[in-house]
Coordinates of C-alpha atoms and ligand atoms in Angstrom, one line a residue:
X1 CA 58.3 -71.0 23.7
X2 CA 58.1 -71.2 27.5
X3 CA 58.2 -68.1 30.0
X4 CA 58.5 -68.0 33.3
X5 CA 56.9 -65.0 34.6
X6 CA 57.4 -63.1 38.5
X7 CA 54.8 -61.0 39.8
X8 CA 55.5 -58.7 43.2
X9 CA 54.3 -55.7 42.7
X10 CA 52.3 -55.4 45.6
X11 CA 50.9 -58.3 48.4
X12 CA 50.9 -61.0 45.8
X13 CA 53.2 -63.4 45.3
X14 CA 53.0 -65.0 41.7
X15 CA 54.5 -67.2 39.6
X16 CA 53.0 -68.4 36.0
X17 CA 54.4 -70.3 32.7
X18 CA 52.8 -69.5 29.6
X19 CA 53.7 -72.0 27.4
X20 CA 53.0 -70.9 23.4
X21 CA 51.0 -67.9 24.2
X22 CA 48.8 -70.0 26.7
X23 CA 48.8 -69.9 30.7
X24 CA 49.6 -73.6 31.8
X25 CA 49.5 -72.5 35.6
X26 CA 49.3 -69.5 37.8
X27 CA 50.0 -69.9 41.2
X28 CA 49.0 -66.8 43.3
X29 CA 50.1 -66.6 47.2
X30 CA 48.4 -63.8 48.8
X31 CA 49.8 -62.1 52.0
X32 CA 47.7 -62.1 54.5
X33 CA 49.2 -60.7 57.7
X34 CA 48.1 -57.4 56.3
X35 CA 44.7 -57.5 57.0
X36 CA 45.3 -57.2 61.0
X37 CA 47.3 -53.8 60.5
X38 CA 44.5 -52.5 57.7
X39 CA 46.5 -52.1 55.1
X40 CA 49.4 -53.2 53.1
X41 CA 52.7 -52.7 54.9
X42 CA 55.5 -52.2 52.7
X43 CA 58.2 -53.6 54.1
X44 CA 56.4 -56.8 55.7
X45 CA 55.2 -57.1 52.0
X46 CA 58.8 -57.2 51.0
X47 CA 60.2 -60.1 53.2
X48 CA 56.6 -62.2 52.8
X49 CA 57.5 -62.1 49.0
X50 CA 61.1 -63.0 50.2
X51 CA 60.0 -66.0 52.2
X52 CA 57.8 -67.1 49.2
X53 CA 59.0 -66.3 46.3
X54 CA 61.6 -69.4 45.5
X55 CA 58.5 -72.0 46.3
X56 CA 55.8 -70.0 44.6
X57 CA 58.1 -70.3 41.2
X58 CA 58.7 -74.2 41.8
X59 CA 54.8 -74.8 42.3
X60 CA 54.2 -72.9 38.8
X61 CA 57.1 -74.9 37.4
X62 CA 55.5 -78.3 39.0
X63 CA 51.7 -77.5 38.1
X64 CA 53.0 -76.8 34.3
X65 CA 55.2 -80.2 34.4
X66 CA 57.8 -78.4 33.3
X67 CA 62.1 -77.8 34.6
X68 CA 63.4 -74.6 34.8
X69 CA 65.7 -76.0 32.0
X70 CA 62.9 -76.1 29.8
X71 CA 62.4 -72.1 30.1
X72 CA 62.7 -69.6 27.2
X73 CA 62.8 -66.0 28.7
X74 CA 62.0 -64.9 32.1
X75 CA 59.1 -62.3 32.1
X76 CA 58.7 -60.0 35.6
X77 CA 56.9 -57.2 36.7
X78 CA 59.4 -54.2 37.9
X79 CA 56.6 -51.0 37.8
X80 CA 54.7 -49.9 39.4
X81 CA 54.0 -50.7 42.7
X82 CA 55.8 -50.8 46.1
X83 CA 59.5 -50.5 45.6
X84 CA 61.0 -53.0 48.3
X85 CA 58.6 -55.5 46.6
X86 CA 59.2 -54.7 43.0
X87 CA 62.8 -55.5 44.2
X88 CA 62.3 -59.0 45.6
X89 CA 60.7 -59.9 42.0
X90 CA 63.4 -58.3 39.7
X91 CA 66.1 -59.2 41.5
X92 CA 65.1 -63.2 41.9
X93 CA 64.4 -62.8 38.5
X94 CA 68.0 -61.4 37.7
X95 CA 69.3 -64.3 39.6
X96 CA 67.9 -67.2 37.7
X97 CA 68.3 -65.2 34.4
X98 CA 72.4 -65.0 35.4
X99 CA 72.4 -68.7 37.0
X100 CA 70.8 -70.0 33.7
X101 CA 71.3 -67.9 30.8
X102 CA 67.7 -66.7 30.2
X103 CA 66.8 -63.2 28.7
X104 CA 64.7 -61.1 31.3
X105 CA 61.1 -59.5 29.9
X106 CA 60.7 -56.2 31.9
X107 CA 56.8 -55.5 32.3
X108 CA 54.6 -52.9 33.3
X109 CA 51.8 -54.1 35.7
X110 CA 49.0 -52.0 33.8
X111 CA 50.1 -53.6 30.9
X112 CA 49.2 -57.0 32.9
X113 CA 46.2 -55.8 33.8
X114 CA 45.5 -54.1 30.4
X115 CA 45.9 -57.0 28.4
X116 CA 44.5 -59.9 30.7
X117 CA 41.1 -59.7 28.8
X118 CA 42.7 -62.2 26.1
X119 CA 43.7 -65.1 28.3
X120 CA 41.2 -68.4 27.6
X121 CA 39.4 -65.6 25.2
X122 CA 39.5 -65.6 21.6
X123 CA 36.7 -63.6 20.4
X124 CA 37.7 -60.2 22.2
X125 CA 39.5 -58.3 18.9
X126 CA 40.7 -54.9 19.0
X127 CA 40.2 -52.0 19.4
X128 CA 38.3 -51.6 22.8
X129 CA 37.7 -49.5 25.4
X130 CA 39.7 -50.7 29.2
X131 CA 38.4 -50.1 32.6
X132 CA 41.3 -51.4 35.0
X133 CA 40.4 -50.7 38.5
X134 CA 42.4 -51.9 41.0
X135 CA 43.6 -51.0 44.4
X136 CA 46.0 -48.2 43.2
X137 CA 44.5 -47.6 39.9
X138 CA 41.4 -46.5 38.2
X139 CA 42.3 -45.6 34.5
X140 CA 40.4 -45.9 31.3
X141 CA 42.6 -46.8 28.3
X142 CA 41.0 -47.2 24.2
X143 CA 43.2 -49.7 22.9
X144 CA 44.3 -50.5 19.6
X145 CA 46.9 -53.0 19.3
X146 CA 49.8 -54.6 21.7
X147 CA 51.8 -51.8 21.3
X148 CA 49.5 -48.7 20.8
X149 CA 46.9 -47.5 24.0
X150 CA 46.0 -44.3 25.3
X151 CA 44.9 -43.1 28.9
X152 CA 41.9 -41.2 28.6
X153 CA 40.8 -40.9 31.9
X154 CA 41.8 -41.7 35.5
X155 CA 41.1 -40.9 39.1
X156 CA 42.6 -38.0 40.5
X157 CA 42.9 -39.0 44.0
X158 CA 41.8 -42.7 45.6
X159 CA 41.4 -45.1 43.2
X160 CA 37.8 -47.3 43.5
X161 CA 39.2 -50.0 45.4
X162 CA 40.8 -47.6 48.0
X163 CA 37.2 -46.0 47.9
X164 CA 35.4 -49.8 48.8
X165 CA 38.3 -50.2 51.3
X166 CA 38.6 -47.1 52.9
X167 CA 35.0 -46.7 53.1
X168 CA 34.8 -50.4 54.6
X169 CA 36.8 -49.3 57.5
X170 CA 34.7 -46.1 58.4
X171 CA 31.9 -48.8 58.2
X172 CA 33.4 -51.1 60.8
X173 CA 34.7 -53.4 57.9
X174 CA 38.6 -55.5 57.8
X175 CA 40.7 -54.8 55.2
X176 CA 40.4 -55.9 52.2
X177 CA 37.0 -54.1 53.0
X178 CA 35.7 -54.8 48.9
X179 CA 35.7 -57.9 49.3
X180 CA 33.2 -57.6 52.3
X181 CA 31.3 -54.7 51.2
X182 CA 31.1 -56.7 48.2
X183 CA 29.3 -59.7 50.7
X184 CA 27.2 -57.2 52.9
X185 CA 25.7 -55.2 49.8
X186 CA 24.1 -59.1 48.7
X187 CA 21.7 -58.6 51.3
X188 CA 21.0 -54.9 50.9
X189 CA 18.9 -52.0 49.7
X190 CA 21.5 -50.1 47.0
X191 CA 18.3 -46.9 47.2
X192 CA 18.4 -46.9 50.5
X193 CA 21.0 -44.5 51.3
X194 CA 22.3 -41.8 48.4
X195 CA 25.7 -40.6 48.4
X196 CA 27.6 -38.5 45.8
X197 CA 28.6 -39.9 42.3
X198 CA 31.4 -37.6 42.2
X199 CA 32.4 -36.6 37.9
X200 CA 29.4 -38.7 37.4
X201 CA 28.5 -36.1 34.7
X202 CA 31.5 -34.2 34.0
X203 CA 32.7 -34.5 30.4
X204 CA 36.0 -35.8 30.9
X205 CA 36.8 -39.5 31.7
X206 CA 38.2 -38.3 35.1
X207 CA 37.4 -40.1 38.0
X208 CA 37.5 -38.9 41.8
X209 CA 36.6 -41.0 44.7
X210 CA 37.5 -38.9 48.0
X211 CA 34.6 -37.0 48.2
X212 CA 32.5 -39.9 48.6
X213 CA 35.1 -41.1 51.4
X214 CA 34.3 -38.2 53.0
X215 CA 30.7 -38.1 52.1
X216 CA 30.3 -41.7 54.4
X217 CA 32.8 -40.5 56.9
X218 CA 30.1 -37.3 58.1
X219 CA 27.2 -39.7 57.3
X220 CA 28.2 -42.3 59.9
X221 CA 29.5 -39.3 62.2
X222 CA 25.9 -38.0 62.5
X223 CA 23.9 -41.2 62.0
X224 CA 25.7 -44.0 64.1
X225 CA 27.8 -41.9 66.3
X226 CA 28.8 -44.6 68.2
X227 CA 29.7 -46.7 65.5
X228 CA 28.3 -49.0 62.7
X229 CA 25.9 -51.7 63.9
X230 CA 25.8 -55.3 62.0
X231 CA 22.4 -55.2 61.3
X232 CA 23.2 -51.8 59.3
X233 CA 26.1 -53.0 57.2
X234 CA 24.0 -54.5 54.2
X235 CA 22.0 -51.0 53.5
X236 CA 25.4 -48.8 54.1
X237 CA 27.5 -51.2 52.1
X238 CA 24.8 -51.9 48.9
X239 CA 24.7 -48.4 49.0
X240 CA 27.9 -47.1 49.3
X241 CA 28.7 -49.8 46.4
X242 CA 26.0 -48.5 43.9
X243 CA 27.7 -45.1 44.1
X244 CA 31.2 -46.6 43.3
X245 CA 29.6 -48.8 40.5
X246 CA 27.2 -46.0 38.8
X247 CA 30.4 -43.9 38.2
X248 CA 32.5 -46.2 36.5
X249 CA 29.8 -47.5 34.5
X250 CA 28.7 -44.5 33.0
X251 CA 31.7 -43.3 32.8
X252 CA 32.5 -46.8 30.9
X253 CA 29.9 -46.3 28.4
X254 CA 30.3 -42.5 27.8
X255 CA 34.2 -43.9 26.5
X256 CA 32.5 -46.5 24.3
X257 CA 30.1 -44.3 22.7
X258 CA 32.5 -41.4 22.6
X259 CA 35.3 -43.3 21.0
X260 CA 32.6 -45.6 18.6
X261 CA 33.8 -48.7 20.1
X262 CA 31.9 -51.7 21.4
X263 CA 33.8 -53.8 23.2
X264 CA 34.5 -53.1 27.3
X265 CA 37.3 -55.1 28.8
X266 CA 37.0 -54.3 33.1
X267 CA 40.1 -55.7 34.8
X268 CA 41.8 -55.5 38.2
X269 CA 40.8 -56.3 41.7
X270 CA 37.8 -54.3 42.0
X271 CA 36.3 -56.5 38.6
X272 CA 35.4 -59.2 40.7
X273 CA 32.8 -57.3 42.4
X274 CA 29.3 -58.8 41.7
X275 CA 27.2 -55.9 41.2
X276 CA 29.7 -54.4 38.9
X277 CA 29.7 -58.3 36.9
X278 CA 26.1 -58.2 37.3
X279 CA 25.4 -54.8 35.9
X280 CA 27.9 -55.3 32.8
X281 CA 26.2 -58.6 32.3
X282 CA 22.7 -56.8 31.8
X283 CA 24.9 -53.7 29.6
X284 CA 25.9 -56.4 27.7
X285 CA 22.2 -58.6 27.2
X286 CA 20.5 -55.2 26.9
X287 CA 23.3 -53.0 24.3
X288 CA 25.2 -53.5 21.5
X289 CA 28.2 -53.7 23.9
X290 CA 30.2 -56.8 24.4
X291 CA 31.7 -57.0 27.5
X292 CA 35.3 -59.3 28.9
X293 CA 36.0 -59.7 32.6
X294 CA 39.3 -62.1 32.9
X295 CA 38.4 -65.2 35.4
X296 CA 38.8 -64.5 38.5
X297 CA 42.5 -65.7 39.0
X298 CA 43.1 -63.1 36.1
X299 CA 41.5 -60.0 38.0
X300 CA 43.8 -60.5 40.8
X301 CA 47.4 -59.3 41.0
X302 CA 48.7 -62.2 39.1
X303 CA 52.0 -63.6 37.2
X304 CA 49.9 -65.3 34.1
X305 CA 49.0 -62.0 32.5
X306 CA 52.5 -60.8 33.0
X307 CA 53.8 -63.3 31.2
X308 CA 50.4 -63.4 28.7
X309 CA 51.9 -59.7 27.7
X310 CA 55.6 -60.6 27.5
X311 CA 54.6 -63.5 25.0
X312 CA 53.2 -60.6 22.9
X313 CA 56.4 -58.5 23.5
X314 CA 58.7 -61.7 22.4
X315 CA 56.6 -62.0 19.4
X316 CA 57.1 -58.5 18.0
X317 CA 60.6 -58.3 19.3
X318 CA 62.6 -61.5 18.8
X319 CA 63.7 -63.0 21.9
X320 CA 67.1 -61.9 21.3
X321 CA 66.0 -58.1 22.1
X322 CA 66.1 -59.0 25.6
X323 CA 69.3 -61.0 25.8
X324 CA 71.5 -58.3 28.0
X325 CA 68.6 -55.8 28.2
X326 CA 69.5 -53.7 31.8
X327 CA 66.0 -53.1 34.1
X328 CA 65.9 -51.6 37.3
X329 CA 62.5 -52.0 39.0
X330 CA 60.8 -48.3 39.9
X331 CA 57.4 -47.3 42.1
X332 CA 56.4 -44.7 39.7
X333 CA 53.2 -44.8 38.6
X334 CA 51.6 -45.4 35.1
X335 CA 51.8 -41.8 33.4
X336 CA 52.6 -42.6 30.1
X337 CA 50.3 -40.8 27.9
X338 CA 50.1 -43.7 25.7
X339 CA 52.8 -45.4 23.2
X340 CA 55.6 -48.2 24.6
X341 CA 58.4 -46.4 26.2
X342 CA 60.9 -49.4 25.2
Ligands
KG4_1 O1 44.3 -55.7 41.5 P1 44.3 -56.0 43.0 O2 44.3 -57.4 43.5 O3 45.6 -55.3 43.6 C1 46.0 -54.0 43.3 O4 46.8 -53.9 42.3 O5 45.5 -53.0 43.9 O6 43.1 -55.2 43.6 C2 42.8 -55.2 45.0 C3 41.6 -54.3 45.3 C4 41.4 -54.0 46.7 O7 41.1 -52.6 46.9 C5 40.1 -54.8 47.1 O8 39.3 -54.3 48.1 C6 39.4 -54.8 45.7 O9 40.4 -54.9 44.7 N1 38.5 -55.9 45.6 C7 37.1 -55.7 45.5 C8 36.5 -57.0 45.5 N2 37.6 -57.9 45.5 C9 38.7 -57.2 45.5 N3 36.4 -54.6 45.5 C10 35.0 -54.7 45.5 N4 34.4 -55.9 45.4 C11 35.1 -57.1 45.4 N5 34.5 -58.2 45.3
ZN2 ZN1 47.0 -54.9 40.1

């Protein structure tokens, strides 16, 4: 069984095939022109993917050795995300499915996310406890099969990457600004400066990142009123980072212990962050918690774990199931209290 799977939810363009269950490439093109305007622009996102999308699905066809003949299904993400975007993907996707009589695998990007702890490794079982935090989301899920998840908790305002990039840019930072805070905190004191831990201790799941935005925002104001100096980015950013990474790993481990489970599974953008790895890694030495980040092509907005998840969906489905299924893409956001909607 061979899928072809689209990604385009946001400023990635991807293409994978997953060929038995397995990832045989992944090819990821990342818009860059963003960074100048400090933030995504949707529509620029929209004709980038346009402009990329037909060579980005030949390179994952290439890298795989294998012809589009060779194709079983056709898996794509079409929610959420940016609309114009979703569009490029499901429609290219419609396209090829029409042109060579291939069923389409409609997927939810969560799900992608959600799941992406399983590719290259076997030992993670269920149930568990999922952190994916991303650029748009921060949601804790306990999972107990393919098909059965629940939302437990989840930010309710910025999400914990918008917090490292927002708060990058009050620092002086270009966006992506995790990635750089990310860089800067290496060479920093994390106790040097406190800010809030906002629901560190609340008794929910709930996160909430804005007050901390706004926390930096009046620090800088009164500390460096005329701006950020270089030599004062490693303190700011180590500690700016510490407060974003204390909260969601307590709030991590209240789930686990909560819920009785043992085994964490952090994916999205913001679980490439070292100190987040490196404090997970000593949770993990130092507790009876096992804990899976995906590789890093796996943390990333990426077309391998949509087609990882569709594999699953084939399996309990049939393939047939999605012969003639009708998808429109949609920008809503993941609200499902739990079960599959299909
Ligand atoms: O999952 P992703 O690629 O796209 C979304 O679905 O949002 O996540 C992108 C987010 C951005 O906010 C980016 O700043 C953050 O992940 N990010 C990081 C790091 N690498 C990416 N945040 C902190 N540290 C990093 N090393
Ligand atoms: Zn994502």
């Amino acid at each position: 069984m061979k899928i072809l799977a689209i990604e385009t939810s946001c400023d990635e363009t991807s293409a994978a095939i997953i060929s038995d269950g397995i990832v045989a490439s992944n090819i990821i093109s990342s818009q860059y022109i963003h960074n100048k305007y400090g933030g995504v622009v949707p529509e620029i996102a929209s004709r980038s993917h346009l402009k990329a999308i037909a060579i980005v699905v030949q390179d994952a066809l290439k890298l795989a050795k294998a012809d589009i003949k060779d194709i079983d299904a056709i898996a794509v993400t079409t929610e959420p995300g940016l609309i114009g975007s979703l569009v490029v993907g499901s429609n290219f996707a419609k396209g090829l499915s029409i042109r060579h009589n291939l069923p389409v695998v409609p997927i939810n990007h969560i799900e992608g996310h959600l799941f992406s702890g399983f590719i290259n490794n076997s030992s993670l079982k269920f149930p568990f406890i999922a952190l994916v935090v991303s650029g748009g989301h921060t949601i804790l899920f306990e999972v107990n099969s393919f098909n059965s998840y629940e939302i437990i908790g989840q930010t309710i305002d910025d999400a914990a990457g918008e917090a490292f990039d927002k708060t990058a840019k009050l620092i002086g930072l270009d966006y992506p600004g995790g990635p750089l805070i990310d860089k800067y905190a290496k060479m920093g004191n994390p106790e040097k400066y406190k800010f809030p831990r906002p629901l560190i201790n609340s008794n929910d799941f709930n996160f909430s990142f804005s007050g901390l935005k706004t926390s930096v925002r009046y620090f800088i104001n009164k500390n460096f009123p005329n701006g950020v100096e270089e030599n004062n980015f490693p303190d700011l950013c180590a500690s700016v980072q510490e407060a974003i990474v204390d909260v969601l790993i307590s709030k991590s481990i209240n789930a686990l212990k909560q819920k009785n489970l043992n085994q964490l599974v952090v994916a999205g953008g913001v679980s490439a962050n070292s100190r987040l790895r490196g404090r997970l890694a000593d949770i993990s030495e130092n507790q009876n918690i096992e804990v899976f980040i995906p590789e890093f092509q796996y943390c990333m907005d990426n077309a391998g774990m949509i087609g990882f998840i569709a594999s699953k969906k084939i399996e309990e489905k049939g393939l047939s199931y999605y012969k003639n299924l009708t998808f429109t893409a949609s920008p809503n956001v993941f609200k499902r209290k739990g079960m599959e909607k299909e």
